[in-house]
Amino acid sequence: MSKRLLLIGVGRWGKKHLKALTQLVDELYVVDSDRSQLKTCEEFFIPADRVSTDYRDFLDHVDGVDIVTPANSHLHISKDCFKKGKDIFVEKPMALTSQEAKEMISMADERELVLQVGHIYRYHPASIKMKGLIEGGLLGSIQYAYGHFMGFKRPRTDVGVTQTDSIHFFDLFNFLFDETPRAVRSIIRHHLNLPLDDTSISILEYGKKLVFVEAGYMPPEHRRDISIIGDRGSLYCDFRKNSLSFFDNRYEMKDGRLVALEGKVSEISLGTEEPLLIELKAFLNCIKDRSKPLADGKVGYEALKVVEACYESSRRGERIEIDWKKF
């Protein structure tokens, strides 16, 4: 099958999609409503007749669509694509609200179309390795975990930091633990006096497992790291360095006293393929095989439900239980 794809949006992250897709597809069509952004297509030798400011120009020419636009445009663009019978990849957050996400899922299901959401950390080699080690019992019973997703940068104007950055790790822990949190407690702030949040601290309850996630636009250090602590050992992953370590640390009772046993640290080898390439390849395979994506619409919906619960918790100043029965 000829791989023909339409990329909608070539802003900061869209340019990375453009670079990746030129390595993966036979025919690439590119659209951005801002004509000045389309100049980047010249660097990748995209023919002029495959470039436009209106995505509707090309919907009849492609097998699938990659949407990398502001979140407030995802629903209506997706609807237009689904009506044309096109499979779509949509960057996270998949929509502004979980209700919008449900609409997108329903349209895809009704038409038996692929809907993949850009939760890239599910496709990261380190995440795949961690999931296997957790399921293999290396850590024993998991007790606690944390993640930091922060660094000094320009705030987005469509969604706040909880919905654009914290959401990465909300979904990642859903993936690693193969469950969704029962409740959340969050403190969310607008220190920059903008309409959208810039600082976010959340605690997620996965049964007895507590997960702490911090995100923010102001810290000077750039961090993309998580740690998972079990009663038989711990993992620490620095995504920026593509490094994963196992700490053979545990507590034991000896002669009636609790002893901290600090063992060796082992570095775990990881693949080096770029996660964005991996997830876009996966999308193309789903189009070809008509298979379900690892990050499907339900995954995107669940991540948004956690985000909404965090906002509600911060607004009300209390712990919020998430009702997963409502879908």
mmCIF file of C-alpha atoms in Angstrom:
data_model
loop_
_atom_site.group_PDB
_atom_site.id
_atom_site.type_symbol
_atom_site.label_atom_id
_atom_site.label_comp_id
_atom_site.label_asym_id
_atom_site.label_seq_id
_atom_site.Cartn_x
_atom_site.Cartn_y
_atom_site.Cartn_z
ATOM 1 C CA MET A 1 0.000 0.000 0.000
ATOM 2 C CA SER A 2 1.328 3.409 -0.911
ATOM 3 C CA LYS A 3 1.862 5.476 2.205
ATOM 4 C CA ARG A 4 0.329 8.888 1.614
ATOM 5 C CA LEU A 5 -0.026 11.148 4.613
ATOM 6 C CA LEU A 6 -1.213 14.665 5.343
ATOM 7 C CA LEU A 7 0.562 16.637 8.051
ATOM 8 C CA ILE A 8 -1.496 19.501 9.472
ATOM 9 C CA GLY A 9 0.592 21.981 11.459
ATOM 10 C CA VAL A 10 4.307 22.713 11.145
ATOM 11 C CA GLY A 11 4.928 24.843 14.207
ATOM 12 C CA ARG A 12 7.659 23.976 16.720
ATOM 13 C CA TRP A 13 6.650 20.334 17.272
ATOM 14 C CA GLY A 14 5.104 19.985 13.823
ATOM 15 C CA LYS A 15 8.517 20.597 12.252
ATOM 16 C CA LYS A 16 9.798 17.512 14.084
ATOM 17 C CA HIS A 17 6.903 15.525 12.652
ATOM 18 C CA LEU A 18 7.762 16.869 9.203
ATOM 19 C CA LYS A 19 11.369 15.714 9.512
ATOM 20 C CA ALA A 20 10.316 12.268 10.730
ATOM 21 C CA LEU A 21 7.608 11.743 8.115
ATOM 22 C CA THR A 22 9.936 12.539 5.208
ATOM 23 C CA GLN A 23 11.771 9.359 6.252
ATOM 24 C CA LEU A 24 8.632 7.230 6.513
ATOM 25 C CA VAL A 25 6.078 7.992 3.812
ATOM 26 C CA ASP A 26 5.984 7.849 0.026
ATOM 27 C CA GLU A 27 3.879 10.979 -0.451
ATOM 28 C CA LEU A 28 3.673 13.746 2.134
ATOM 29 C CA TYR A 29 1.247 16.646 1.961
ATOM 30 C CA VAL A 30 1.745 19.574 4.336
ATOM 31 C CA VAL A 31 -0.684 22.220 5.580
ATOM 32 C CA ASP A 32 -0.461 25.137 7.975
ATOM 33 C CA SER A 33 -2.875 28.053 8.257
ATOM 34 C CA ASP A 34 0.148 30.337 8.705
ATOM 35 C CA ARG A 35 1.791 30.540 5.288
ATOM 36 C CA SER A 36 5.101 31.684 6.764
ATOM 37 C CA GLN A 37 5.443 28.349 8.596
ATOM 38 C CA LEU A 38 5.292 26.514 5.270
ATOM 39 C CA LYS A 39 8.670 27.867 4.210
ATOM 40 C CA THR A 40 10.220 25.018 6.160
ATOM 41 C CA CYS A 41 8.804 22.611 3.541
ATOM 42 C CA GLU A 42 11.456 23.837 1.112
ATOM 43 C CA GLU A 43 14.166 22.358 3.350
ATOM 44 C CA PHE A 44 12.622 18.921 2.875
ATOM 45 C CA PHE A 45 11.887 19.331 -0.866
ATOM 46 C CA ILE A 46 8.125 19.030 -0.485
ATOM 47 C CA PRO A 47 6.642 19.813 -3.940
ATOM 48 C CA ALA A 48 4.704 23.078 -4.076
ATOM 49 C CA ASP A 49 1.533 21.295 -5.218
ATOM 50 C CA ARG A 50 1.553 19.302 -1.948
ATOM 51 C CA VAL A 51 1.624 22.387 0.267
ATOM 52 C CA SER A 52 -1.400 24.478 1.267
ATOM 53 C CA THR A 53 -2.999 26.596 3.980
ATOM 54 C CA ASP A 54 -6.236 24.545 3.846
ATOM 55 C CA TYR A 55 -6.191 20.870 4.863
ATOM 56 C CA ARG A 56 -9.402 20.215 2.937
ATOM 57 C CA ASP A 57 -7.397 20.550 -0.289
ATOM 58 C CA PHE A 58 -5.712 17.202 0.296
ATOM 59 C CA LEU A 59 -8.101 14.969 2.256
ATOM 60 C CA ASP A 60 -9.038 13.054 -0.908
ATOM 61 C CA HIS A 61 -5.384 12.342 -1.728
ATOM 62 C CA VAL A 62 -4.139 10.637 1.447
ATOM 63 C CA ASP A 63 -4.512 7.481 3.521
ATOM 64 C CA GLY A 64 -4.119 9.161 6.894
ATOM 65 C CA VAL A 65 -3.734 12.500 8.659
ATOM 66 C CA ASP A 66 -1.266 13.684 11.295
ATOM 67 C CA ILE A 67 -2.693 16.596 13.311
ATOM 68 C CA VAL A 68 -0.153 18.784 15.127
ATOM 69 C CA THR A 69 -2.185 21.929 15.801
ATOM 70 C CA PRO A 70 -3.425 23.725 18.950
ATOM 71 C CA ALA A 71 -5.705 21.554 21.089
ATOM 72 C CA ASN A 72 -8.742 23.763 20.515
ATOM 73 C CA SER A 73 -8.704 22.795 16.823
ATOM 74 C CA HIS A 74 -8.398 19.023 17.235
ATOM 75 C CA LEU A 75 -12.088 18.206 17.448
ATOM 76 C CA HIS A 76 -13.282 19.989 14.321
ATOM 77 C CA ILE A 77 -10.277 18.930 12.220
ATOM 78 C CA SER A 78 -10.730 15.319 13.341
ATOM 79 C CA LYS A 79 -14.430 15.428 12.474
ATOM 80 C CA ASP A 80 -13.635 16.606 8.934
ATOM 81 C CA CYS A 81 -11.046 13.854 8.533
ATOM 82 C CA PHE A 82 -13.305 11.113 9.885
ATOM 83 C CA LYS A 83 -16.138 12.208 7.602
ATOM 84 C CA LYS A 84 -13.757 11.634 4.710
ATOM 85 C CA GLY A 85 -12.912 8.169 6.033
ATOM 86 C CA LYS A 86 -9.371 9.027 7.091
ATOM 87 C CA ASP A 87 -7.358 7.462 9.914
ATOM 88 C CA ILE A 88 -5.791 10.068 12.170
ATOM 89 C CA PHE A 89 -2.899 10.630 14.512
ATOM 90 C CA VAL A 90 -3.577 13.582 16.805
ATOM 91 C CA GLU A 91 -1.058 15.124 19.142
ATOM 92 C CA LYS A 92 -1.767 15.254 22.847
ATOM 93 C CA PRO A 93 -3.815 16.557 24.455
ATOM 94 C CA MET A 94 -6.183 14.907 22.009
ATOM 95 C CA ALA A 95 -8.838 17.537 22.763
ATOM 96 C CA LEU A 96 -9.661 20.382 25.115
ATOM 97 C CA THR A 97 -11.978 18.233 27.247
ATOM 98 C CA SER A 98 -12.728 14.587 27.895
ATOM 99 C CA GLN A 99 -16.190 15.155 26.416
ATOM 100 C CA GLU A 100 -14.617 16.256 23.126
ATOM 101 C CA ALA A 101 -12.369 13.202 23.298
ATOM 102 C CA LYS A 102 -15.463 10.978 23.609
ATOM 103 C CA GLU A 103 -16.905 12.546 20.466
ATOM 104 C CA MET A 104 -13.711 11.777 18.557
ATOM 105 C CA ILE A 105 -13.647 8.197 19.817
ATOM 106 C CA SER A 106 -17.282 7.657 18.833
ATOM 107 C CA MET A 107 -16.729 8.939 15.305
ATOM 108 C CA ALA A 108 -13.647 6.752 14.836
ATOM 109 C CA ASP A 109 -15.426 3.667 16.203
ATOM 110 C CA GLU A 110 -18.539 4.199 14.077
ATOM 111 C CA ARG A 111 -16.409 4.317 10.924
ATOM 112 C CA GLU A 112 -13.872 1.677 12.057
ATOM 113 C CA LEU A 113 -11.050 4.196 11.660
ATOM 114 C CA VAL A 114 -7.709 4.403 13.447
ATOM 115 C CA LEU A 115 -7.407 7.078 16.136
ATOM 116 C CA GLN A 116 -3.930 7.325 17.655
ATOM 117 C CA VAL A 117 -2.980 9.957 20.241
ATOM 118 C CA GLY A 118 0.520 11.403 20.561
ATOM 119 C CA HIS A 119 1.366 10.073 24.009
ATOM 120 C CA ILE A 120 4.955 9.625 22.945
ATOM 121 C CA TYR A 121 6.309 8.237 26.214
ATOM 122 C CA ARG A 122 4.388 5.002 25.661
ATOM 123 C CA TYR A 123 6.683 4.432 22.687
ATOM 124 C CA HIS A 124 9.941 5.425 24.362
ATOM 125 C CA PRO A 125 12.443 2.521 24.589
ATOM 126 C CA ALA A 126 12.942 3.269 28.308
ATOM 127 C CA SER A 127 9.200 3.048 28.997
ATOM 128 C CA ILE A 128 8.878 -0.291 27.219
ATOM 129 C CA LYS A 129 11.848 -1.612 29.187
ATOM 130 C CA MET A 130 10.466 -0.334 32.514
ATOM 131 C CA LYS A 131 7.073 -1.897 31.901
ATOM 132 C CA GLY A 132 8.682 -5.251 31.222
ATOM 133 C CA LEU A 133 10.833 -5.058 34.365
ATOM 134 C CA ILE A 134 7.860 -4.072 36.524
ATOM 135 C CA GLU A 135 5.706 -6.880 35.146
ATOM 136 C CA GLY A 136 8.615 -9.277 35.624
ATOM 137 C CA GLY A 137 8.641 -8.523 39.348
ATOM 138 C CA LEU A 138 12.083 -6.881 39.513
ATOM 139 C CA LEU A 139 10.871 -4.153 41.878
ATOM 140 C CA GLY A 140 8.614 -6.335 43.966
ATOM 141 C CA SER A 141 5.545 -4.522 45.265
ATOM 142 C CA ILE A 142 5.499 -0.926 44.007
ATOM 143 C CA GLN A 143 4.997 1.621 46.760
ATOM 144 C CA TYR A 144 5.710 5.052 45.355
ATOM 145 C CA ALA A 145 6.734 6.871 42.188
ATOM 146 C CA TYR A 146 7.462 10.396 41.047
ATOM 147 C CA GLY A 147 8.010 12.360 37.866
ATOM 148 C CA HIS A 148 9.289 15.818 36.926
ATOM 149 C CA PHE A 149 8.429 17.434 33.600
ATOM 150 C CA MET A 150 9.632 21.011 33.753
ATOM 151 C CA GLY A 151 11.987 23.659 32.443
ATOM 152 C CA PHE A 152 12.126 27.313 31.505
ATOM 153 C CA LYS A 153 10.178 27.872 28.291
ATOM 154 C CA ARG A 154 7.444 29.899 26.657
ATOM 155 C CA PRO A 155 3.941 28.907 27.882
ATOM 156 C CA ARG A 156 1.431 27.522 25.420
ATOM 157 C CA THR A 157 -1.634 29.615 24.687
ATOM 158 C CA ASP A 158 -4.185 26.822 24.127
ATOM 159 C CA VAL A 159 -3.788 24.689 27.275
ATOM 160 C CA GLY A 160 -2.037 25.059 30.625
ATOM 161 C CA VAL A 161 1.036 23.225 31.866
ATOM 162 C CA THR A 162 -1.040 20.489 33.539
ATOM 163 C CA GLN A 163 -2.708 19.639 30.252
ATOM 164 C CA THR A 164 0.395 19.877 28.085
ATOM 165 C CA ASP A 165 3.219 18.589 30.336
ATOM 166 C CA SER A 166 1.879 16.823 33.431
ATOM 167 C CA ILE A 167 -0.389 14.831 31.130
ATOM 168 C CA HIS A 168 2.672 13.096 29.643
ATOM 169 C CA PHE A 169 3.458 11.434 32.946
ATOM 170 C CA PHE A 170 -0.168 10.922 33.947
ATOM 171 C CA ASP A 171 -0.456 8.730 30.877
ATOM 172 C CA LEU A 172 2.966 7.146 31.342
ATOM 173 C CA PHE A 173 2.117 5.901 34.837
ATOM 174 C CA ASN A 174 -1.251 4.653 33.547
ATOM 175 C CA PHE A 175 0.753 2.663 31.004
ATOM 176 C CA LEU A 176 3.418 1.388 33.393
ATOM 177 C CA PHE A 177 0.931 0.298 36.052
ATOM 178 C CA ASP A 178 -1.744 -0.845 33.586
ATOM 179 C CA GLU A 179 -4.410 0.992 35.577
ATOM 180 C CA THR A 180 -5.850 4.452 36.091
ATOM 181 C CA PRO A 181 -5.686 6.494 39.325
ATOM 182 C CA ARG A 182 -8.630 6.322 41.693
ATOM 183 C CA ALA A 183 -8.148 9.821 43.085
ATOM 184 C CA VAL A 184 -5.961 12.933 42.798
ATOM 185 C CA ARG A 185 -4.887 15.879 44.913
ATOM 186 C CA SER A 186 -3.439 18.895 43.095
ATOM 187 C CA ILE A 187 -2.159 22.409 43.609
ATOM 188 C CA ILE A 188 -2.106 24.429 40.400
ATOM 189 C CA ARG A 189 -0.916 28.019 40.111
ATOM 190 C CA HIS A 190 -0.836 30.948 37.660
ATOM 191 C CA HIS A 191 2.334 32.719 38.801
ATOM 192 C CA LEU A 192 2.803 34.425 35.423
ATOM 193 C CA ASN A 193 -0.666 36.004 35.707
ATOM 194 C CA LEU A 194 -1.779 34.387 32.468
ATOM 195 C CA PRO A 195 -5.182 32.748 31.958
ATOM 196 C CA LEU A 196 -3.597 29.278 31.858
ATOM 197 C CA ASP A 197 -1.631 27.515 34.592
ATOM 198 C CA ASP A 198 2.169 27.517 34.665
ATOM 199 C CA THR A 199 2.883 25.471 37.814
ATOM 200 C CA SER A 200 1.355 22.103 38.680
ATOM 201 C CA ILE A 201 1.918 19.649 41.534
ATOM 202 C CA SER A 202 -0.246 16.530 41.702
ATOM 203 C CA ILE A 203 -0.476 13.341 43.742
ATOM 204 C CA LEU A 204 -2.208 10.411 42.061
ATOM 205 C CA GLU A 205 -3.534 7.418 43.981
ATOM 206 C CA TYR A 206 -3.206 4.083 42.184
ATOM 207 C CA GLY A 207 -4.647 1.974 44.958
ATOM 208 C CA LYS A 208 -1.965 2.031 47.655
ATOM 209 C CA LYS A 209 0.640 3.358 45.201
ATOM 210 C CA LEU A 210 1.215 7.119 45.408
ATOM 211 C CA VAL A 211 2.570 9.017 42.395
ATOM 212 C CA PHE A 212 3.877 12.591 42.571
ATOM 213 C CA VAL A 213 4.054 14.617 39.332
ATOM 214 C CA GLU A 214 5.495 18.131 39.087
ATOM 215 C CA ALA A 215 5.426 20.351 36.006
ATOM 216 C CA GLY A 216 6.220 24.005 35.448
ATOM 217 C CA TYR A 217 7.502 26.619 33.021
ATOM 218 C CA MET A 218 9.756 28.512 35.429
ATOM 219 C CA PRO A 219 12.376 26.133 36.903
ATOM 220 C CA PRO A 220 15.814 26.823 35.401
ATOM 221 C CA GLU A 221 16.705 23.148 35.029
ATOM 222 C CA HIS A 222 15.083 21.028 32.334
ATOM 223 C CA ARG A 223 13.881 17.729 33.784
ATOM 224 C CA ARG A 224 12.133 14.776 32.185
ATOM 225 C CA ASP A 225 12.665 12.071 34.764
ATOM 226 C CA ILE A 226 10.742 9.491 36.754
ATOM 227 C CA SER A 227 11.497 7.033 39.537
ATOM 228 C CA ILE A 228 9.563 3.956 40.619
ATOM 229 C CA ILE A 229 10.201 2.554 44.093
ATOM 230 C CA GLY A 230 9.348 -1.001 45.093
ATOM 231 C CA ASP A 231 10.031 -3.098 48.170
ATOM 232 C CA ARG A 232 12.778 -5.030 46.332
ATOM 233 C CA GLY A 233 14.433 -2.238 44.345
ATOM 234 C CA SER A 234 13.939 0.985 42.403
ATOM 235 C CA LEU A 235 14.196 2.328 38.867
ATOM 236 C CA TYR A 236 15.306 5.796 37.851
ATOM 237 C CA CYS A 237 14.904 7.031 34.273
ATOM 238 C CA ASP A 238 16.250 10.269 32.822
ATOM 239 C CA PHE A 239 14.516 10.617 29.475
ATOM 240 C CA ARG A 240 16.703 13.545 28.428
ATOM 241 C CA LYS A 241 19.794 11.357 28.740
ATOM 242 C CA ASN A 242 18.033 8.198 27.551
ATOM 243 C CA SER A 243 19.341 6.444 30.655
ATOM 244 C CA LEU A 244 17.721 3.874 32.938
ATOM 245 C CA SER A 245 19.175 2.598 36.223
ATOM 246 C CA PHE A 246 18.174 -0.138 38.666
ATOM 247 C CA PHE A 247 18.995 0.433 42.338
ATOM 248 C CA ASP A 248 19.236 -2.755 44.384
ATOM 249 C CA ASN A 249 17.987 -0.997 47.530
ATOM 250 C CA ARG A 250 15.572 -2.437 50.056
ATOM 251 C CA TYR A 251 14.678 -2.539 53.751
ATOM 252 C CA GLU A 252 14.841 -5.657 55.911
ATOM 253 C CA MET A 253 14.248 -6.467 59.566
ATOM 254 C CA LYS A 254 17.357 -7.828 61.302
ATOM 255 C CA ASP A 255 17.441 -8.584 65.002
ATOM 256 C CA GLY A 256 14.274 -6.555 65.482
ATOM 257 C CA ARG A 257 15.690 -3.498 63.712
ATOM 258 C CA LEU A 258 14.873 -2.087 60.280
ATOM 259 C CA VAL A 259 18.024 -2.043 58.176
ATOM 260 C CA ALA A 260 18.512 -0.099 54.925
ATOM 261 C CA LEU A 261 20.383 -2.333 52.492
ATOM 262 C CA GLU A 262 21.987 -0.288 49.729
ATOM 263 C CA GLY A 263 23.055 -2.531 46.864
ATOM 264 C CA LYS A 264 24.732 -1.870 43.564
ATOM 265 C CA VAL A 265 23.410 0.355 40.798
ATOM 266 C CA SER A 266 22.997 -1.308 37.410
ATOM 267 C CA GLU A 267 22.699 0.597 34.138
ATOM 268 C CA ILE A 268 20.113 -0.910 31.794
ATOM 269 C CA SER A 269 20.789 -0.727 28.070
ATOM 270 C CA LEU A 270 18.195 0.965 25.891
ATOM 271 C CA GLY A 271 17.470 1.339 22.212
ATOM 272 C CA THR A 272 18.472 4.595 20.578
ATOM 273 C CA GLU A 273 15.743 5.020 17.975
ATOM 274 C CA GLU A 274 13.921 8.337 18.275
ATOM 275 C CA PRO A 275 10.551 7.886 20.054
ATOM 276 C CA LEU A 276 8.763 10.129 17.556
ATOM 277 C CA LEU A 277 9.880 7.877 14.709
ATOM 278 C CA ILE A 278 8.725 4.836 16.658
ATOM 279 C CA GLU A 279 5.232 6.184 17.316
ATOM 280 C CA LEU A 280 4.741 7.465 13.766
ATOM 281 C CA LYS A 281 5.868 4.109 12.392
ATOM 282 C CA ALA A 282 3.341 2.501 14.718
ATOM 283 C CA PHE A 283 0.602 4.755 13.299
ATOM 284 C CA LEU A 284 1.481 3.771 9.738
ATOM 285 C CA ASN A 285 1.435 0.101 10.727
ATOM 286 C CA CYS A 286 -2.006 0.559 12.301
ATOM 287 C CA ILE A 287 -3.261 2.057 9.040
ATOM 288 C CA LYS A 288 -1.839 -0.904 7.119
ATOM 289 C CA ASP A 289 -2.882 -3.690 9.507
ATOM 290 C CA ARG A 290 -6.118 -2.062 10.788
ATOM 291 C CA SER A 291 -4.816 -2.705 14.301
ATOM 292 C CA LYS A 292 -5.460 -0.882 17.571
ATOM 293 C CA PRO A 293 -2.816 1.687 18.554
ATOM 294 C CA LEU A 294 -0.942 1.370 21.838
ATOM 295 C CA ALA A 295 -2.030 4.963 22.488
ATOM 296 C CA ASP A 296 -5.598 4.849 21.212
ATOM 297 C CA GLY A 297 -8.459 7.249 21.807
ATOM 298 C CA LYS A 298 -9.379 5.677 25.143
ATOM 299 C CA VAL A 299 -5.828 6.317 26.372
ATOM 300 C CA GLY A 300 -6.121 9.988 25.404
ATOM 301 C CA TYR A 301 -9.537 10.225 27.055
ATOM 302 C CA GLU A 302 -8.261 8.724 30.314
ATOM 303 C CA ALA A 303 -5.329 11.147 30.451
ATOM 304 C CA LEU A 304 -7.732 14.064 30.013
ATOM 305 C CA LYS A 305 -9.984 12.737 32.786
ATOM 306 C CA VAL A 306 -6.987 12.832 35.144
ATOM 307 C CA VAL A 307 -6.160 16.384 34.059
ATOM 308 C CA GLU A 308 -9.734 17.521 34.690
ATOM 309 C CA ALA A 309 -9.731 15.896 38.121
ATOM 310 C CA CYS A 310 -6.499 17.749 38.956
ATOM 311 C CA TYR A 311 -8.022 21.087 37.994
ATOM 312 C CA GLU A 312 -11.102 20.331 40.067
ATOM 313 C CA SER A 313 -8.968 19.292 43.045
ATOM 314 C CA SER A 314 -6.964 22.505 42.926
ATOM 315 C CA ARG A 315 -10.087 24.627 42.503
ATOM 316 C CA ARG A 316 -11.870 22.985 45.440
ATOM 317 C CA GLY A 317 -8.777 22.456 47.580
ATOM 318 C CA GLU A 318 -9.569 18.810 48.234
ATOM 319 C CA ARG A 319 -8.966 15.234 47.147
ATOM 320 C CA ILE A 320 -11.051 14.247 44.136
ATOM 321 C CA GLU A 321 -12.115 10.707 43.314
ATOM 322 C CA ILE A 322 -12.365 9.916 39.601
ATOM 323 C CA ASP A 323 -15.506 8.174 38.354
ATOM 324 C CA TRP A 324 -14.283 5.796 35.642
ATOM 325 C CA LYS A 325 -17.737 4.313 35.113
ATOM 326 C CA LYS A 326 -18.819 7.351 33.108
ATOM 327 C CA PHE A 327 -17.681 7.009 29.508
#
